[in-house]
Amino acid sequence: MAPQKQREPPFQKDERVLCFHMEMLYEAKILDITPAENGEGWQYKIHYKGWKSSWDDWVPQDRIRKFDDENKALANQLLAQFKALQSGKAAKQSAKKGGAARAVANGSDMSSARGSEERTAGSAAATGRGPRRARDYELEQEDTFHNRPSIRLTIPDHLKALLVDDWENVTKNNQLVPLPHPHPVDEILSDYLAYERPHRKEGSASQDILDETVAGLREYFDKCLGRILLYRFERNQYHDMHKLWMQGDDGKHKNAIDTYGAEHLARLLVSLPELIAQTNMDQQSVNRLRDELTRFTAWFSRNVAKYFVSQYETPGTEYNEQARSV
């Protein structure tokens, strides 16, 4: 029997693409293509934009994404999360130098050398090379980039520190947030409404803006979770949850906001500035939204002890093997 002819590669030579390096996406160009050694898929030689040819590398097909608006947005979200993590690390180190050690329920410490996966600019890649520095990462923007709505959302230092712990638990310790979450996003947002609404005059514009903001957070979370709020190690867990939602056997946990909780909501908060920049909102509306989000973030950060889980779960060997193959 004649060997089966391999399909055409989904990416072409000289194509402009985005390429994963660890947990970050960078703009790149495909220099060459060859069939994978196992006969399944392709290997691509890529050149990272703005870097010397000594950084050129052969990567598997699953590390490459089309250079389109959706994936450019994803790249920017990952960069925003990276910056928030770096800021959180700086806050934790500053607290340590000042003698203000924070008690972390799972005993996580950024100074400990755990695991081999790093999502920072200074970590070493599997090939022995470090990834591109985040401050040098830049996607070509449209001429209208500077006219996009901008928002700066202040994240309290202790919430940044929790984001760092969250990142470390998942990417370095290979742990997962237990699901369904004991305090899902829907509960958190409902609690916030119950707290904040009495401070607003009934039927006022201020109350309308509050309701619209919370409704927007629900919608953003539901749409963004599977696209930009998950680390790679969590994707199989997400697929399992999605199957349950589709089956509809559990009436209580039927979508993202009923199943995921504070950890992933915090990841959304640090991504919101870039998400809002993709909208066509005028600056006045953005300013009102910023004020509402600032109030919510302050309330949320005061209640992290209630809503964040105290311990992550460690999945079995089968899950780890599946996660490595994603």
PDB file of C-alpha atoms in Angstrom, residues 60-215:
ATOM      1  CA  PRO A  60       6.356  22.346  16.858  1.00  0.00           C
ATOM      2  CA  GLN A  61       3.133  23.297  15.128  1.00  0.00           C
ATOM      3  CA  ASP A  62       1.134  23.679  18.349  1.00  0.00           C
ATOM      4  CA  ARG A  63       3.255  26.661  19.428  1.00  0.00           C
ATOM      5  CA  ILE A  64       2.231  28.758  16.444  1.00  0.00           C
ATOM      6  CA  ARG A  65      -0.892  30.877  16.041  1.00  0.00           C
ATOM      7  CA  LYS A  66      -2.278  32.853  13.133  1.00  0.00           C
ATOM      8  CA  PHE A  67      -1.443  36.545  13.142  1.00  0.00           C
ATOM      9  CA  ASP A  68      -5.011  37.780  13.463  1.00  0.00           C
ATOM     10  CA  ASP A  69      -6.891  40.205  15.708  1.00  0.00           C
ATOM     11  CA  GLU A  70      -7.998  37.519  18.173  1.00  0.00           C
ATOM     12  CA  ASN A  71      -4.501  36.149  18.707  1.00  0.00           C
ATOM     13  CA  LYS A  72      -2.967  39.635  18.853  1.00  0.00           C
ATOM     14  CA  ALA A  73      -5.437  40.418  21.621  1.00  0.00           C
ATOM     15  CA  LEU A  74      -4.420  37.211  23.380  1.00  0.00           C
ATOM     16  CA  ALA A  75      -0.745  38.205  23.107  1.00  0.00           C
ATOM     17  CA  ASN A  76      -1.507  41.542  24.698  1.00  0.00           C
ATOM     18  CA  GLN A  77      -3.506  39.918  27.506  1.00  0.00           C
ATOM     19  CA  LEU A  78      -0.611  37.597  28.311  1.00  0.00           C
ATOM     20  CA  LEU A  79       1.715  40.591  28.361  1.00  0.00           C
ATOM     21  CA  ALA A  80      -0.628  42.456  30.724  1.00  0.00           C
ATOM     22  CA  GLN A  81      -0.770  39.457  33.038  1.00  0.00           C
ATOM     23  CA  PHE A  82       3.020  39.139  32.899  1.00  0.00           C
ATOM     24  CA  LYS A  83       3.438  42.781  33.929  1.00  0.00           C
ATOM     25  CA  ALA A  84       0.988  42.308  36.798  1.00  0.00           C
ATOM     26  CA  LEU A  85       2.926  39.236  37.947  1.00  0.00           C
ATOM     27  CA  GLN A  86       6.207  41.124  37.809  1.00  0.00           C
ATOM     28  CA  SER A  87       4.694  43.967  39.800  1.00  0.00           C
ATOM     29  CA  GLY A  88       3.356  41.465  42.322  1.00  0.00           C
ATOM     30  CA  LYS A  89       6.767  39.858  42.698  1.00  0.00           C
ATOM     31  CA  ALA A  90       8.316  43.261  43.343  1.00  0.00           C
ATOM     32  CA  ALA A  91       5.695  43.957  46.000  1.00  0.00           C
ATOM     33  CA  LYS A  92       6.390  40.632  47.726  1.00  0.00           C
ATOM     34  CA  GLN A  93      10.134  41.191  47.679  1.00  0.00           C
ATOM     35  CA  SER A  94       9.648  44.681  49.074  1.00  0.00           C
ATOM     36  CA  ALA A  95       7.481  43.302  51.867  1.00  0.00           C
ATOM     37  CA  LYS A  96      10.142  40.713  52.719  1.00  0.00           C
ATOM     38  CA  LYS A  97      12.867  43.357  52.908  1.00  0.00           C
ATOM     39  CA  GLY A  98      10.686  45.371  55.251  1.00  0.00           C
ATOM     40  CA  GLY A  99      10.124  42.364  57.466  1.00  0.00           C
ATOM     41  CA  ALA A 100       6.416  42.166  56.595  1.00  0.00           C
ATOM     42  CA  ALA A 101       6.155  38.482  55.745  1.00  0.00           C
ATOM     43  CA  ARG A 102       2.699  37.533  54.484  1.00  0.00           C
ATOM     44  CA  ALA A 103       1.256  34.205  55.646  1.00  0.00           C
ATOM     45  CA  VAL A 104       0.256  32.219  52.610  1.00  0.00           C
ATOM     46  CA  ALA A 105      -2.111  29.325  53.131  1.00  0.00           C
ATOM     47  CA  ASN A 106      -0.254  26.988  50.818  1.00  0.00           C
ATOM     48  CA  GLY A 107       3.208  27.994  52.011  1.00  0.00           C
ATOM     49  CA  SER A 108       4.217  29.415  48.640  1.00  0.00           C
ATOM     50  CA  ASP A 109       7.381  31.532  48.567  1.00  0.00           C
ATOM     51  CA  MET A 110       8.719  33.262  45.461  1.00  0.00           C
ATOM     52  CA  SER A 111      12.294  32.728  46.689  1.00  0.00           C
ATOM     53  CA  SER A 112      11.941  28.956  46.660  1.00  0.00           C
ATOM     54  CA  ALA A 113      13.229  27.101  43.628  1.00  0.00           C
ATOM     55  CA  ARG A 114      10.289  24.912  42.690  1.00  0.00           C
ATOM     56  CA  GLY A 115       9.566  23.368  39.298  1.00  0.00           C
ATOM     57  CA  SER A 116      11.219  24.101  35.994  1.00  0.00           C
ATOM     58  CA  GLU A 117       8.576  26.108  34.137  1.00  0.00           C
ATOM     59  CA  GLU A 118       8.978  29.882  34.303  1.00  0.00           C
ATOM     60  CA  ARG A 119       6.748  32.511  32.751  1.00  0.00           C
ATOM     61  CA  THR A 120       9.213  35.328  33.211  1.00  0.00           C
ATOM     62  CA  ALA A 121      11.559  37.072  30.859  1.00  0.00           C
ATOM     63  CA  GLY A 122      14.663  35.861  32.655  1.00  0.00           C
ATOM     64  CA  SER A 123      13.926  32.157  32.739  1.00  0.00           C
ATOM     65  CA  ALA A 124      15.703  29.580  30.619  1.00  0.00           C
ATOM     66  CA  ALA A 125      13.944  27.786  27.818  1.00  0.00           C
ATOM     67  CA  ALA A 126      14.134  24.049  27.242  1.00  0.00           C
ATOM     68  CA  THR A 127      16.603  24.719  24.446  1.00  0.00           C
ATOM     69  CA  GLY A 128      18.910  26.569  26.813  1.00  0.00           C
ATOM     70  CA  ARG A 129      17.842  29.989  25.610  1.00  0.00           C
ATOM     71  CA  GLY A 130      15.931  32.578  27.552  1.00  0.00           C
ATOM     72  CA  PRO A 131      12.728  34.070  26.144  1.00  0.00           C
ATOM     73  CA  ARG A 132      12.557  37.580  24.809  1.00  0.00           C
ATOM     74  CA  ARG A 133      12.388  40.267  27.444  1.00  0.00           C
ATOM     75  CA  ALA A 134       8.841  41.478  27.924  1.00  0.00           C
ATOM     76  CA  ARG A 135       9.802  45.124  27.642  1.00  0.00           C
ATOM     77  CA  ASP A 136      11.160  44.470  24.161  1.00  0.00           C
ATOM     78  CA  TYR A 137       8.003  42.720  23.038  1.00  0.00           C
ATOM     79  CA  GLU A 138       5.946  44.798  20.680  1.00  0.00           C
ATOM     80  CA  LEU A 139       3.281  44.010  18.128  1.00  0.00           C
ATOM     81  CA  GLU A 140       2.841  46.329  15.196  1.00  0.00           C
ATOM     82  CA  GLN A 141      -0.215  48.407  15.943  1.00  0.00           C
ATOM     83  CA  GLU A 142      -2.649  50.207  13.650  1.00  0.00           C
ATOM     84  CA  ASP A 143      -2.417  53.962  13.152  1.00  0.00           C
ATOM     85  CA  THR A 144      -5.373  54.306  15.489  1.00  0.00           C
ATOM     86  CA  PHE A 145      -3.557  52.694  18.416  1.00  0.00           C
ATOM     87  CA  HIS A 146      -3.077  55.951  20.316  1.00  0.00           C
ATOM     88  CA  ASN A 147      -6.728  56.864  19.857  1.00  0.00           C
ATOM     89  CA  ARG A 148      -7.983  53.748  21.607  1.00  0.00           C
ATOM     90  CA  PRO A 149      -9.722  54.193  24.968  1.00  0.00           C
ATOM     91  CA  SER A 150      -7.273  53.782  27.812  1.00  0.00           C
ATOM     92  CA  ILE A 151      -7.838  52.809  31.408  1.00  0.00           C
ATOM     93  CA  ARG A 152      -5.490  52.303  34.311  1.00  0.00           C
ATOM     94  CA  LEU A 153      -6.760  49.994  37.006  1.00  0.00           C
ATOM     95  CA  THR A 154      -4.825  49.939  40.267  1.00  0.00           C
ATOM     96  CA  ILE A 155      -4.417  46.425  41.660  1.00  0.00           C
ATOM     97  CA  PRO A 156      -3.635  46.351  45.418  1.00  0.00           C
ATOM     98  CA  ASP A 157      -0.287  44.781  46.253  1.00  0.00           C
ATOM     99  CA  HIS A 158      -1.722  41.912  48.285  1.00  0.00           C
ATOM    100  CA  LEU A 159      -3.975  40.966  45.351  1.00  0.00           C
ATOM    101  CA  LYS A 160      -0.944  41.044  43.042  1.00  0.00           C
ATOM    102  CA  ALA A 161       0.833  38.760  45.491  1.00  0.00           C
ATOM    103  CA  LEU A 162      -2.067  36.304  45.331  1.00  0.00           C
ATOM    104  CA  LEU A 163      -1.847  36.373  41.537  1.00  0.00           C
ATOM    105  CA  VAL A 164       1.831  35.467  41.793  1.00  0.00           C
ATOM    106  CA  ASP A 165       1.003  32.586  44.130  1.00  0.00           C
ATOM    107  CA  ASP A 166      -1.724  31.470  41.750  1.00  0.00           C
ATOM    108  CA  TRP A 167       0.697  31.495  38.828  1.00  0.00           C
ATOM    109  CA  GLU A 168       3.289  29.600  40.834  1.00  0.00           C
ATOM    110  CA  ASN A 169       0.828  26.941  41.996  1.00  0.00           C
ATOM    111  CA  VAL A 170      -0.351  26.206  38.466  1.00  0.00           C
ATOM    112  CA  THR A 171       2.737  26.654  36.280  1.00  0.00           C
ATOM    113  CA  LYS A 172       5.467  25.553  38.679  1.00  0.00           C
ATOM    114  CA  ASN A 173       3.760  23.184  41.107  1.00  0.00           C
ATOM    115  CA  ASN A 174       1.372  21.662  38.550  1.00  0.00           C
ATOM    116  CA  GLN A 175      -1.644  22.233  40.776  1.00  0.00           C
ATOM    117  CA  LEU A 176      -5.204  23.262  39.987  1.00  0.00           C
ATOM    118  CA  VAL A 177      -7.890  25.421  41.547  1.00  0.00           C
ATOM    119  CA  PRO A 178     -10.524  22.933  42.819  1.00  0.00           C
ATOM    120  CA  LEU A 179     -13.660  22.970  40.668  1.00  0.00           C
ATOM    121  CA  PRO A 180     -16.522  23.593  40.966  1.00  0.00           C
ATOM    122  CA  HIS A 181     -15.327  26.513  43.058  1.00  0.00           C
ATOM    123  CA  PRO A 182     -16.887  26.885  46.532  1.00  0.00           C
ATOM    124  CA  HIS A 183     -17.361  30.609  45.820  1.00  0.00           C
ATOM    125  CA  PRO A 184     -17.982  31.011  42.069  1.00  0.00           C
ATOM    126  CA  VAL A 185     -17.782  34.311  40.221  1.00  0.00           C
ATOM    127  CA  ASP A 186     -21.569  34.560  40.116  1.00  0.00           C
ATOM    128  CA  GLU A 187     -21.672  34.510  43.937  1.00  0.00           C
ATOM    129  CA  ILE A 188     -18.872  37.085  44.217  1.00  0.00           C
ATOM    130  CA  LEU A 189     -20.578  39.532  41.852  1.00  0.00           C
ATOM    131  CA  SER A 190     -23.963  39.020  43.528  1.00  0.00           C
ATOM    132  CA  ASP A 191     -22.380  39.699  46.925  1.00  0.00           C
ATOM    133  CA  TYR A 192     -20.824  42.882  45.575  1.00  0.00           C
ATOM    134  CA  LEU A 193     -24.169  44.082  44.247  1.00  0.00           C
ATOM    135  CA  ALA A 194     -25.783  43.363  47.601  1.00  0.00           C
ATOM    136  CA  TYR A 195     -23.043  45.394  49.292  1.00  0.00           C
ATOM    137  CA  GLU A 196     -22.896  48.320  46.854  1.00  0.00           C
ATOM    138  CA  ARG A 197     -26.510  48.879  45.760  1.00  0.00           C
ATOM    139  CA  PRO A 198     -27.681  50.321  49.115  1.00  0.00           C
ATOM    140  CA  HIS A 199     -25.083  53.077  48.575  1.00  0.00           C
ATOM    141  CA  ARG A 200     -26.749  54.118  45.316  1.00  0.00           C
ATOM    142  CA  LYS A 201     -29.981  56.047  44.951  1.00  0.00           C
ATOM    143  CA  GLU A 202     -32.768  53.862  43.577  1.00  0.00           C
ATOM    144  CA  GLY A 203     -33.323  54.516  39.878  1.00  0.00           C
ATOM    145  CA  SER A 204     -30.279  56.802  39.617  1.00  0.00           C
ATOM    146  CA  ALA A 205     -27.745  56.870  36.802  1.00  0.00           C
ATOM    147  CA  SER A 206     -25.144  55.729  39.335  1.00  0.00           C
ATOM    148  CA  GLN A 207     -27.141  52.594  40.064  1.00  0.00           C
ATOM    149  CA  ASP A 208     -27.608  51.911  36.363  1.00  0.00           C
ATOM    150  CA  ILE A 209     -23.857  52.182  35.791  1.00  0.00           C
ATOM    151  CA  LEU A 210     -23.243  49.777  38.678  1.00  0.00           C
ATOM    152  CA  ASP A 211     -25.650  47.209  37.238  1.00  0.00           C
ATOM    153  CA  GLU A 212     -24.169  47.570  33.751  1.00  0.00           C
ATOM    154  CA  THR A 213     -20.609  47.174  35.075  1.00  0.00           C
ATOM    155  CA  VAL A 214     -21.418  43.979  36.957  1.00  0.00           C
ATOM    156  CA  ALA A 215     -23.321  42.601  33.961  1.00  0.00           C
TER     157      ALA A 215
END
